PDB file of C-alpha atoms in Angstrom:
ATOM      1  CA  MET A  15     153.202 100.034  83.495  1.00 60.00           C
ATOM      2  CA  ALA A  16     152.783  98.723  79.953  1.00 75.00           C
ATOM      3  CA  GLU A  17     150.266  96.021  79.110  1.00 87.00           C
ATOM      4  CA  PRO A  18     151.614  92.439  79.236  1.00 90.00           C
ATOM      5  CA  VAL A  19     153.054  90.971  76.060  1.00 93.00           C
ATOM      6  CA  VAL A  20     150.592  88.235  75.045  1.00 97.00           C
ATOM      7  CA  VAL A  21     151.867  85.067  73.338  1.00 97.00           C
ATOM      8  CA  GLU A  22     149.316  82.623  71.919  1.00 98.00           C
ATOM      9  CA  PRO A  23     149.774  78.829  71.812  1.00 98.00           C
ATOM     10  CA  GLY A  24     151.617  77.369  68.846  1.00 97.00           C
ATOM     11  CA  SER A  25     150.847  73.724  69.642  1.00 97.00           C
ATOM     12  CA  GLN A  26     148.773  71.424  71.810  1.00 97.00           C
ATOM     13  CA  TRP A  27     150.184  70.006  75.036  1.00 97.00           C
ATOM     14  CA  SER A  28     152.527  67.061  74.541  1.00 95.00           C
ATOM     15  CA  VAL A  29     153.714  64.552  77.118  1.00 92.00           C
ATOM     16  CA  ASP A  30     157.222  63.368  77.863  1.00 90.00           C
ATOM     17  CA  PHE A  31     157.233  60.648  80.494  1.00 90.00           C
ATOM     18  CA  ASP A  32     160.151  58.434  81.449  1.00 86.00           C
ATOM     19  CA  LYS A  33     161.201  56.237  84.369  1.00 87.00           C
ATOM     20  CA  ASN A  34     162.158  59.217  86.550  1.00 91.00           C
ATOM     21  CA  LYS A  35     159.805  62.100  85.776  1.00 93.00           C
ATOM     22  CA  CYS A  36     156.607  63.377  84.179  1.00 95.00           C
ATOM     23  CA  ARG A  37     156.624  66.407  81.861  1.00 95.00           C
ATOM     24  CA  MET A  38     154.025  68.444  79.994  1.00 96.00           C
ATOM     25  CA  ILE A  39     155.342  70.595  77.129  1.00 97.00           C
ATOM     26  CA  ARG A  40     153.676  73.256  74.995  1.00 98.00           C
ATOM     27  CA  LEU A  41     154.982  75.652  72.349  1.00 98.00           C
ATOM     28  CA  PHE A  42     153.938  79.292  72.050  1.00 98.00           C
ATOM     29  CA  GLY A  43     154.302  81.905  69.333  1.00 97.00           C
ATOM     30  CA  PRO A  44     154.655  81.564  65.547  1.00 96.00           C
ATOM     31  CA  GLU A  45     156.765  78.827  63.992  1.00 95.00           C
ATOM     32  CA  SER A  46     159.435  81.390  63.147  1.00 95.00           C
ATOM     33  CA  ASP A  47     159.787  82.450  66.795  1.00 96.00           C
ATOM     34  CA  ARG A  48     158.931  79.560  69.082  1.00 96.00           C
ATOM     35  CA  ASN A  49     158.813  79.740  72.871  1.00 97.00           C
ATOM     36  CA  VAL A  50     158.421  76.730  75.137  1.00 97.00           C
ATOM     37  CA  LEU A  51     156.729  76.054  78.479  1.00 98.00           C
ATOM     38  CA  ILE A  52     157.680  72.897  80.389  1.00 97.00           C
ATOM     39  CA  LEU A  53     155.909  71.707  83.558  1.00 97.00           C
ATOM     40  CA  GLU A  54     157.772  68.923  85.319  1.00 95.00           C
ATOM     41  CA  GLN A  55     157.579  66.720  88.409  1.00 94.00           C
ATOM     42  CA  TYR A  56     159.899  63.985  89.626  1.00 92.00           C
ATOM     43  CA  THR A  57     157.592  63.004  92.461  1.00 90.00           C
ATOM     44  CA  PRO A  58     153.938  63.688  93.344  1.00 88.00           C
ATOM     45  CA  GLY A  59     153.442  66.950  95.194  1.00 86.00           C
ATOM     46  CA  ALA A  60     151.594  70.255  95.357  1.00 87.00           C
ATOM     47  CA  THR A  61     154.369  72.068  93.467  1.00 90.00           C
ATOM     48  CA  PHE A  62     156.097  71.608  90.126  1.00 94.00           C
ATOM     49  CA  SER A  63     159.169  72.940  88.390  1.00 93.00           C
ATOM     50  CA  MET A  64     158.632  75.199  85.391  1.00 95.00           C
ATOM     51  CA  THR A  65     160.900  76.133  82.500  1.00 95.00           C
ATOM     52  CA  VAL A  66     160.135  78.983  80.107  1.00 96.00           C
ATOM     53  CA  GLY A  67     162.413  79.464  77.111  1.00 95.00           C
ATOM     54  CA  GLY A  68     162.460  81.648  74.017  1.00 95.00           C
ATOM     55  CA  SER A  69     162.679  85.249  72.910  1.00 94.00           C
ATOM     56  CA  ALA A  70     159.462  86.246  74.715  1.00 93.00           C
ATOM     57  CA  VAL A  71     161.190  85.980  78.096  1.00 92.00           C
ATOM     58  CA  GLY A  72     164.633  87.030  76.890  1.00 86.00           C
ATOM     59  CA  SER A  73     164.435  90.392  78.626  1.00 84.00           C
ATOM     60  CA  ILE A  74     162.781  89.215  81.867  1.00 86.00           C
ATOM     61  CA  THR A  75     165.131  89.831  84.784  1.00 81.00           C
ATOM     62  CA  ALA A  76     166.007  86.782  86.860  1.00 78.00           C
ATOM     63  CA  ASP A  77     166.128  88.138  90.401  1.00 78.00           C
ATOM     64  CA  ARG A  78     164.000  88.435  93.519  1.00 74.00           C
ATOM     65  CA  ALA A  79     161.672  90.836  91.719  1.00 76.00           C
ATOM     66  CA  SER A  80     160.653  88.146  89.205  1.00 88.00           C
ATOM     67  CA  THR A  81     157.012  87.081  89.466  1.00 92.00           C
ATOM     68  CA  ILE A  82     154.533  84.448  88.272  1.00 95.00           C
ATOM     69  CA  ARG A  83     150.778  84.807  87.963  1.00 94.00           C
ATOM     70  CA  PHE A  84     147.997  82.501  86.702  1.00 95.00           C
ATOM     71  CA  TRP A  85     144.843  84.637  87.056  1.00 91.00           C
ATOM     72  CA  PRO A  86     143.994  88.229  86.043  1.00 89.00           C
ATOM     73  CA  ASP A  87     142.781  89.161  89.537  1.00 85.00           C
ATOM     74  CA  ALA A  88     145.609  87.484  91.460  1.00 86.00           C
ATOM     75  CA  ALA A  89     148.564  89.263  92.981  1.00 87.00           C
ATOM     76  CA  PRO A  90     151.837  88.205  91.310  1.00 88.00           C
ATOM     77  CA  ALA A  91     153.842  85.740  93.420  1.00 90.00           C
ATOM     78  CA  LYS A  92     157.590  86.316  93.717  1.00 89.00           C
ATOM     79  CA  HIS A  93     159.782  83.530  92.338  1.00 89.00           C
ATOM     80  CA  GLU A  94     163.503  83.895  91.770  1.00 85.00           C
ATOM     81  CA  PRO A  95     164.459  81.689  88.803  1.00 88.00           C
ATOM     82  CA  LEU A  96     167.716  80.191  87.712  1.00 85.00           C
ATOM     83  CA  VAL A  97     168.924  81.253  84.256  1.00 87.00           C
ATOM     84  CA  GLY A  98     170.602  79.119  81.645  1.00 85.00           C
ATOM     85  CA  PRO A  99     170.537  78.046  78.007  1.00 88.00           C
ATOM     86  CA  LEU A 100     167.925  75.598  76.697  1.00 90.00           C
ATOM     87  CA  GLU A 101     168.770  73.933  73.404  1.00 92.00           C
ATOM     88  CA  GLY A 102     166.736  75.487  70.618  1.00 92.00           C
ATOM     89  CA  TYR A 103     165.391  78.335  72.754  1.00 93.00           C
ATOM     90  CA  GLY A 104     168.423  80.228  74.059  1.00 91.00           C
ATOM     91  CA  ARG A 105     168.264  82.060  77.386  1.00 90.00           C
ATOM     92  CA  SER A 106     165.628  80.407  79.561  1.00 92.00           C
ATOM     93  CA  LEU A 107     164.196  80.736  83.058  1.00 93.00           C
ATOM     94  CA  PHE A 108     164.084  77.743  85.402  1.00 91.00           C
ATOM     95  CA  PHE A 109     161.659  78.021  88.334  1.00 91.00           C
ATOM     96  CA  LEU A 110     162.425  75.419  90.987  1.00 86.00           C
ATOM     97  CA  SER A 111     159.129  75.171  92.856  1.00 89.00           C
ATOM     98  CA  VAL A 112     155.854  76.696  91.677  1.00 93.00           C
ATOM     99  CA  GLY A 113     152.438  76.170  93.256  1.00 91.00           C
ATOM    100  CA  LEU A 114     148.899  77.152  92.331  1.00 88.00           C
ATOM    101  CA  ILE A 115     147.461  79.406  95.041  1.00 75.00           C
ATOM    102  CA  ALA A 116     143.794  80.273  94.666  1.00 68.00           C
ATOM    103  CA  PRO A 117     142.804  83.948  94.555  1.00 62.00           C
ATOM    104  CA  ASP A 118     139.431  84.861  96.028  1.00 58.00           C
ATOM    105  CA  LYS A 119     137.589  84.324  92.750  1.00 49.00           C
ATOM    106  CA  ALA A 120     139.280  81.044  91.874  1.00 49.00           C
ATOM    107  CA  LYS A 121     138.497  78.804  94.813  1.00 55.00           C
ATOM    108  CA  PRO A 122     138.323  75.068  94.084  1.00 52.00           C
ATOM    109  CA  ASP A 123     134.867  73.597  93.439  1.00 57.00           C
ATOM    110  CA  PRO A 124     133.488  72.632  96.884  1.00 56.00           C
ATOM    111  CA  LYS A 125     131.639  69.693  95.273  1.00 56.00           C
ATOM    112  CA  ALA A 126     134.833  68.296  93.787  1.00 54.00           C
ATOM    113  CA  PRO A 127     136.650  65.535  95.671  1.00 50.00           C
ATOM    114  CA  ALA A 128     139.292  66.906  98.001  1.00 48.00           C
ATOM    115  CA  PRO A 129     142.752  66.528  96.477  1.00 48.00           C
ATOM    116  CA  SER A 130     144.989  64.054  98.261  1.00 48.00           C
ATOM    117  CA  ALA A 131     148.077  65.355  99.998  1.00 51.00           C
ATOM    118  CA  PRO A 132     150.664  64.497  97.347  1.00 66.00           C
ATOM    119  CA  MET A 133     148.864  65.588  94.176  1.00 84.00           C
ATOM    120  CA  LEU A 134     148.334  68.774  92.183  1.00 91.00           C
ATOM    121  CA  ASP A 135     144.777  70.144  92.457  1.00 91.00           C
ATOM    122  CA  ALA A 136     143.070  69.759  89.061  1.00 93.00           C
ATOM    123  CA  SER A 137     139.950  71.638  90.172  1.00 91.00           C
ATOM    124  CA  LEU A 138     142.081  74.668  91.029  1.00 92.00           C
ATOM    125  CA  ALA A 139     144.081  74.312  87.802  1.00 95.00           C
ATOM    126  CA  ALA A 140     140.799  74.613  85.875  1.00 95.00           C
ATOM    127  CA  HIS A 141     140.696  78.308  86.840  1.00 93.00           C
ATOM    128  CA  VAL A 142     144.097  79.115  85.306  1.00 96.00           C
ATOM    129  CA  ARG A 143     143.939  81.498  82.338  1.00 96.00           C
ATOM    130  CA  PHE A 144     147.616  82.050  81.519  1.00 97.00           C
ATOM    131  CA  VAL A 145     151.168  81.726  82.785  1.00 98.00           C
ATOM    132  CA  GLU A 146     152.495  85.237  83.303  1.00 96.00           C
ATOM    133  CA  ILE A 147     156.207  85.828  83.906  1.00 95.00           C
ATOM    134  CA  GLY A 148     157.149  89.332  84.996  1.00 92.00           C
ATOM    135  CA  ASP A 149     159.709  91.671  86.476  1.00 88.00           C
ATOM    136  CA  ALA A 150     159.766  95.332  87.502  1.00 83.00           C
ATOM    137  CA  ASP A 151     159.624  96.459  83.867  1.00 83.00           C
ATOM    138  CA  GLY A 152     156.868  94.317  82.384  1.00 87.00           C
ATOM    139  CA  GLN A 153     155.172  90.959  81.945  1.00 92.00           C
ATOM    140  CA  VAL A 154     154.841  88.206  79.337  1.00 96.00           C
ATOM    141  CA  ARG A 155     151.679  86.085  79.237  1.00 97.00           C
ATOM    142  CA  LEU A 156     151.654  82.623  77.725  1.00 98.00           C
ATOM    143  CA  MET A 157     147.963  82.001  77.028  1.00 98.00           C
ATOM    144  CA  THR A 158     147.656  78.438  78.260  1.00 98.00           C
ATOM    145  CA  GLY A 159     143.978  78.478  79.145  1.00 98.00           C
ATOM    146  CA  PRO A 160     142.832  76.106  81.917  1.00 97.00           C
ATOM    147  CA  LEU A 161     145.414  73.615  83.161  1.00 97.00           C
ATOM    148  CA  ASP A 162     143.092  70.975  84.618  1.00 96.00           C
ATOM    149  CA  ARG A 163     143.600  68.462  81.797  1.00 96.00           C
ATOM    150  CA  PRO A 164     147.422  68.702  81.826  1.00 96.00           C
ATOM    151  CA  VAL A 165     147.384  68.430  85.631  1.00 96.00           C
ATOM    152  CA  ARG A 166     145.212  65.294  85.540  1.00 96.00           C
ATOM    153  CA  VAL A 167     147.567  63.715  83.012  1.00 96.00           C
ATOM    154  CA  MET A 168     150.529  64.659  85.207  1.00 95.00           C
ATOM    155  CA  ASN A 169     148.898  63.202  88.321  1.00 94.00           C
ATOM    156  CA  GLU A 170     148.117  59.884  86.622  1.00 94.00           C
ATOM    157  CA  CYS A 171     151.653  59.699  85.264  1.00 95.00           C
ATOM    158  CA  LEU A 172     153.053  60.231  88.749  1.00 94.00           C
ATOM    159  CA  LEU A 173     150.844  57.512  90.233  1.00 93.00           C
ATOM    160  CA  ASP A 174     152.167  55.130  87.576  1.00 95.00           C
ATOM    161  CA  LEU A 175     155.678  56.309  88.411  1.00 95.00           C
ATOM    162  CA  ILE A 176     155.444  55.558  92.131  1.00 94.00           C
ATOM    163  CA  GLY A 177     153.938  52.176  91.272  1.00 96.00           C
ATOM    164  CA  SER A 178     157.156  51.400  89.412  1.00 96.00           C
ATOM    165  CA  TRP A 179     159.027  52.070  92.674  1.00 95.00           C
ATOM    166  CA  GLY A 180     157.079  49.308  94.427  1.00 96.00           C
ATOM    167  CA  LEU A 181     154.619  51.646  96.184  1.00 97.00           C
ATOM    168  CA  ASP A 182     150.811  51.470  96.154  1.00 96.00           C
ATOM    169  CA  PRO A 183     149.430  54.138  93.753  1.00 95.00           C
ATOM    170  CA  GLU A 184     145.853  53.935  95.024  1.00 93.00           C
ATOM    171  CA  GLN A 185     146.987  54.285  98.623  1.00 94.00           C
ATOM    172  CA  HIS A 186     148.840  57.453  97.637  1.00 92.00           C
ATOM    173  CA  ARG A 187     145.853  58.827  95.737  1.00 89.00           C
ATOM    174  CA  THR A 188     144.004  59.197  99.050  1.00 90.00           C
ATOM    175  CA  ALA A 189     146.942  59.774 101.414  1.00 90.00           C
ATOM    176  CA  THR A 190     146.301  62.271 104.201  1.00 89.00           C
ATOM    177  CA  ARG A 191     149.902  63.128 105.088  1.00 89.00           C
ATOM    178  CA  ASN A 192     153.213  63.067 103.278  1.00 89.00           C
ATOM    179  CA  ALA A 193     156.425  61.579 104.624  1.00 93.00           C
ATOM    180  CA  ARG A 194     158.836  64.231 105.903  1.00 92.00           C
ATOM    181  CA  LEU A 195     162.149  64.657 107.661  1.00 92.00           C
ATOM    182  CA  LEU A 196     161.766  65.119 111.418  1.00 91.00           C
ATOM    183  CA  ASN A 197     164.828  67.358 111.769  1.00 85.00           C
ATOM    184  CA  GLU A 198     165.556  68.684 108.297  1.00 85.00           C
ATOM    185  CA  GLN A 199     168.385  71.010 109.331  1.00 87.00           C
ATOM    186  CA  ALA A 200     170.295  68.287 111.176  1.00 89.00           C
ATOM    187  CA  ALA A 201     169.718  65.799 108.357  1.00 88.00           C
ATOM    188  CA  MET A 202     171.039  68.234 105.762  1.00 87.00           C
ATOM    189  CA  GLN A 203     174.094  69.101 107.861  1.00 89.00           C
ATOM    190  CA  LYS A 204     174.932  65.411 108.105  1.00 90.00           C
ATOM    191  CA  LEU A 205     174.377  64.968 104.363  1.00 90.00           C
ATOM    192  CA  TYR A 206     176.706  67.887 103.592  1.00 87.00           C
ATOM    193  CA  SER A 207     179.448  66.256 105.683  1.00 91.00           C
ATOM    194  CA  TYR A 208     179.298  63.146 103.472  1.00 89.00           C
ATOM    195  CA  LEU A 209     179.133  64.846 100.071  1.00 86.00           C
ATOM    196  CA  PRO A 210     182.266  64.636  97.900  1.00 86.00           C
ATOM    197  CA  TRP A 211     182.207  68.296  96.929  1.00 81.00           C
ATOM    198  CA  SER A 212     184.928  67.896  94.303  1.00 79.00           C
ATOM    199  CA  ARG A 213     182.507  65.742  92.284  1.00 77.00           C
ATOM    200  CA  ILE A 214     179.691  68.326  92.318  1.00 77.00           C
ATOM    201  CA  GLY A 215     179.375  71.348  90.045  1.00 63.00           C
ATOM    202  CA  LYS A 216     182.652  70.818  88.231  1.00 63.00           C
ATOM    203  CA  ASN A 217     184.119  73.814  86.392  1.00 57.00           C
ATOM    204  CA  ASN A 218     181.987  76.134  88.551  1.00 53.00           C
ATOM    205  CA  GLU A 219     178.851  75.124  86.618  1.00 60.00           C
ATOM    206  CA  MET A 220     175.331  74.815  87.985  1.00 63.00           C
ATOM    207  CA  ALA A 221     174.527  71.275  89.111  1.00 72.00           C
ATOM    208  CA  VAL A 222     171.327  69.593  90.257  1.00 80.00           C
ATOM    209  CA  MET A 223     171.061  66.602  92.589  1.00 87.00           C
ATOM    210  CA  ARG A 224     167.709  64.841  92.875  1.00 90.00           C
ATOM    211  CA  ILE A 225     167.517  62.331  95.708  1.00 93.00           C
ATOM    212  CA  ARG A 226     164.640  59.863  96.050  1.00 95.00           C
ATOM    213  CA  LEU A 227     164.053  58.038  99.332  1.00 96.00           C
ATOM    214  CA  ILE A 228     161.638  55.157  99.812  1.00 97.00           C
ATOM    215  CA  THR A 229     160.322  55.470 103.358  1.00 97.00           C
ATOM    216  CA  SER A 230     158.921  52.762 105.621  1.00 97.00           C
ATOM    217  CA  ALA A 231     155.756  52.853 107.699  1.00 98.00           C
ATOM    218  CA  ASP A 232     157.886  53.104 110.846  1.00 96.00           C
ATOM    219  CA  GLY A 233     159.764  56.206 109.669  1.00 95.00           C
ATOM    220  CA  LYS A 234     162.984  54.720 108.320  1.00 95.00           C
ATOM    221  CA  VAL A 235     164.807  55.028 104.999  1.00 96.00           C
ATOM    222  CA  GLU A 236     164.271  51.773 103.087  1.00 97.00           C
ATOM    223  CA  SER A 237     166.224  52.733  99.990  1.00 96.00           C
ATOM    224  CA  CYS A 238     167.896  55.715  98.381  1.00 96.00           C
ATOM    225  CA  ALA A 239     168.632  56.665  94.774  1.00 95.00           C
ATOM    226  CA  LEU A 240     170.263  59.628  93.080  1.00 93.00           C
ATOM    227  CA  VAL A 241     167.985  60.266  90.105  1.00 92.00           C
ATOM    228  CA  GLU A 242     169.505  60.754  86.627  1.00 87.00           C
ATOM    229  CA  ASN A 243     172.967  60.231  88.076  1.00 84.00           C
ATOM    230  CA  THR A 244     175.967  58.796  86.243  1.00 84.00           C
ATOM    231  CA  ASP A 245     178.386  58.883  89.186  1.00 88.00           C
ATOM    232  CA  PRO A 246     178.008  55.808  91.449  1.00 92.00           C
ATOM    233  CA  LYS A 247     180.498  57.177  93.999  1.00 91.00           C
ATOM    234  CA  LEU A 248     178.446  60.352  94.375  1.00 91.00           C
ATOM    235  CA  GLU A 249     175.266  58.304  94.845  1.00 93.00           C
ATOM    236  CA  ALA A 250     176.927  56.068  97.441  1.00 94.00           C
ATOM    237  CA  ALA A 251     178.177  59.038  99.475  1.00 93.00           C
ATOM    238  CA  THR A 252     174.854  60.866  99.238  1.00 93.00           C
ATOM    239  CA  CYS A 253     172.804  57.869 100.337  1.00 94.00           C
ATOM    240  CA  LYS A 254     175.227  57.073 103.163  1.00 94.00           C
ATOM    241  CA  GLY A 255     174.619  60.581 104.492  1.00 93.00           C
ATOM    242  CA  LEU A 256     170.854  59.989 104.561  1.00 93.00           C
ATOM    243  CA  LYS A 257     170.787  56.350 105.686  1.00 91.00           C
ATOM    244  CA  GLN A 258     169.987  57.168 109.327  1.00 88.00           C
ATOM    245  CA  ALA A 259     167.651  60.113 108.667  1.00 91.00           C
ATOM    246  CA  ARG A 260     164.656  60.226 111.009  1.00 91.00           C
ATOM    247  CA  LEU A 261     161.310  60.497 109.252  1.00 94.00           C
ATOM    248  CA  GLU A 262     157.676  61.090 110.032  1.00 95.00           C
ATOM    249  CA  PRO A 263     155.874  58.460 107.934  1.00 96.00           C
ATOM    250  CA  ALA A 264     153.142  59.190 105.428  1.00 94.00           C
ATOM    251  CA  LEU A 265     149.570  58.425 106.486  1.00 94.00           C
ATOM    252  CA  ASP A 266     146.911  56.636 104.453  1.00 94.00           C
ATOM    253  CA  ALA A 267     143.210  57.533 104.180  1.00 93.00           C
ATOM    254  CA  ALA A 268     142.529  55.970 107.592  1.00 95.00           C
ATOM    255  CA  GLY A 269     145.366  57.887 109.239  1.00 95.00           C
ATOM    256  CA  GLU A 270     147.600  54.818 109.465  1.00 97.00           C
ATOM    257  CA  PRO A 271     151.341  54.958 108.657  1.00 98.00           C
ATOM    258  CA  MET A 272     152.255  53.660 105.205  1.00 97.00           C
ATOM    259  CA  ARG A 273     155.259  53.101 102.934  1.00 97.00           C
ATOM    260  CA  SER A 274     155.901  56.151 100.792  1.00 96.00           C
ATOM    261  CA  HIS A 275     158.665  58.324  99.387  1.00 94.00           C
ATOM    262  CA  LEU A 276     160.474  61.600  99.900  1.00 93.00           C
ATOM    263  CA  ALA A 277     162.310  63.690  97.312  1.00 91.00           C
ATOM    264  CA  ILE A 278     165.173  66.054  98.078  1.00 90.00           C
ATOM    265  CA  THR A 279     166.421  68.362  95.335  1.00 86.00           C
ATOM    266  CA  MET A 280     169.681  70.255  95.708  1.00 84.00           C
ATOM    267  CA  TYR A 281     170.910  72.988  93.358  1.00 77.00           C
ATOM    268  CA  PHE A 282     174.563  73.948  93.342  1.00 73.00           C
ATOM    269  CA  GLY A 283     175.980  76.963  91.566  1.00 61.00           C
ATOM    270  CA  PRO A 284     178.884  79.404  91.642  1.00 51.00           C
ATOM    271  CA  VAL A 285     177.138  81.537  94.258  1.00 42.00           C
ATOM    272  CA  VAL A 286     174.323  79.680  95.970  1.00 38.00           C
ATOM    273  CA  THR A 287     173.197  76.242  97.095  1.00 41.00           C
ATOM    274  CA  VAL A 288     169.456  75.692  97.402  1.00 42.00           C
ATOM    275  CA  MET A 289     167.874  72.655  99.046  1.00 45.00           C
ATOM    276  CA  GLN A 290     164.245  71.614  98.635  1.00 47.00           C
ATOM    277  CA  SER A 291     162.703  68.775 100.604  1.00 47.00           C
ATOM    278  CA  ILE A 292     159.645  67.753  98.617  1.00 47.00           C
ATOM    279  CA  PRO A 293     157.247  65.496 100.531  1.00 43.00           C
ATOM    280  CA  GLY A 294     155.481  62.785  98.646  1.00 40.00           C
TER     281      GLY A 294
END
């Protein structure tokens, strides 16, 4: 197989934070042929979404053979992306949930504080050398270098974000367990029965629904919001379908139940619907 196509940085990392999400953005390649890498989270967690756009990945196949790698000695991890246009960059790849998994030679520093349950691991991110996107025919490497500084910025942004929801950021920094649905399959089946399908994915286009639940210490849904939504009827139906969901509450540093949050992301397209329950 041919050597990976290497693309050097064309900018420093920049931040794009708003009331709903935290993003880190970096450009790659010469000014005449820019590529972009976007790391994004809507809620604290051990995974992030990743968008790669530009000519460098224009020929990468978007199927089950697509892979991502962060270290030279790591085995590529399979990730099937969504494909769509990104303004200014053309055909782009959208990876829904990407995590950093340590290869044998990139274990986290044992002297570093243990990462809390809902946060990205900055000590592990320090071992990253590149973001490699590949398929059966070849690979493209965006030479990011270590990602510990961007990850720390992302984590702090997310703590500020959950504080704006009325939750305790410091309590979440040291949380030992995330909130989660007790019976995810049953909860999703009930949600589907409430969804007004005619209002989702109009014109057979891809649609994304991001649901944020605030969860109580006794495992109930305190509040529900459909993030970045402009359809109040869709939000009302969605939240009605989740109102009685049964939850296992998050636990604080002492192992006691605490108020927290849970994110559910749903992707709708012409062929497939994908649901992710992202604990927080």
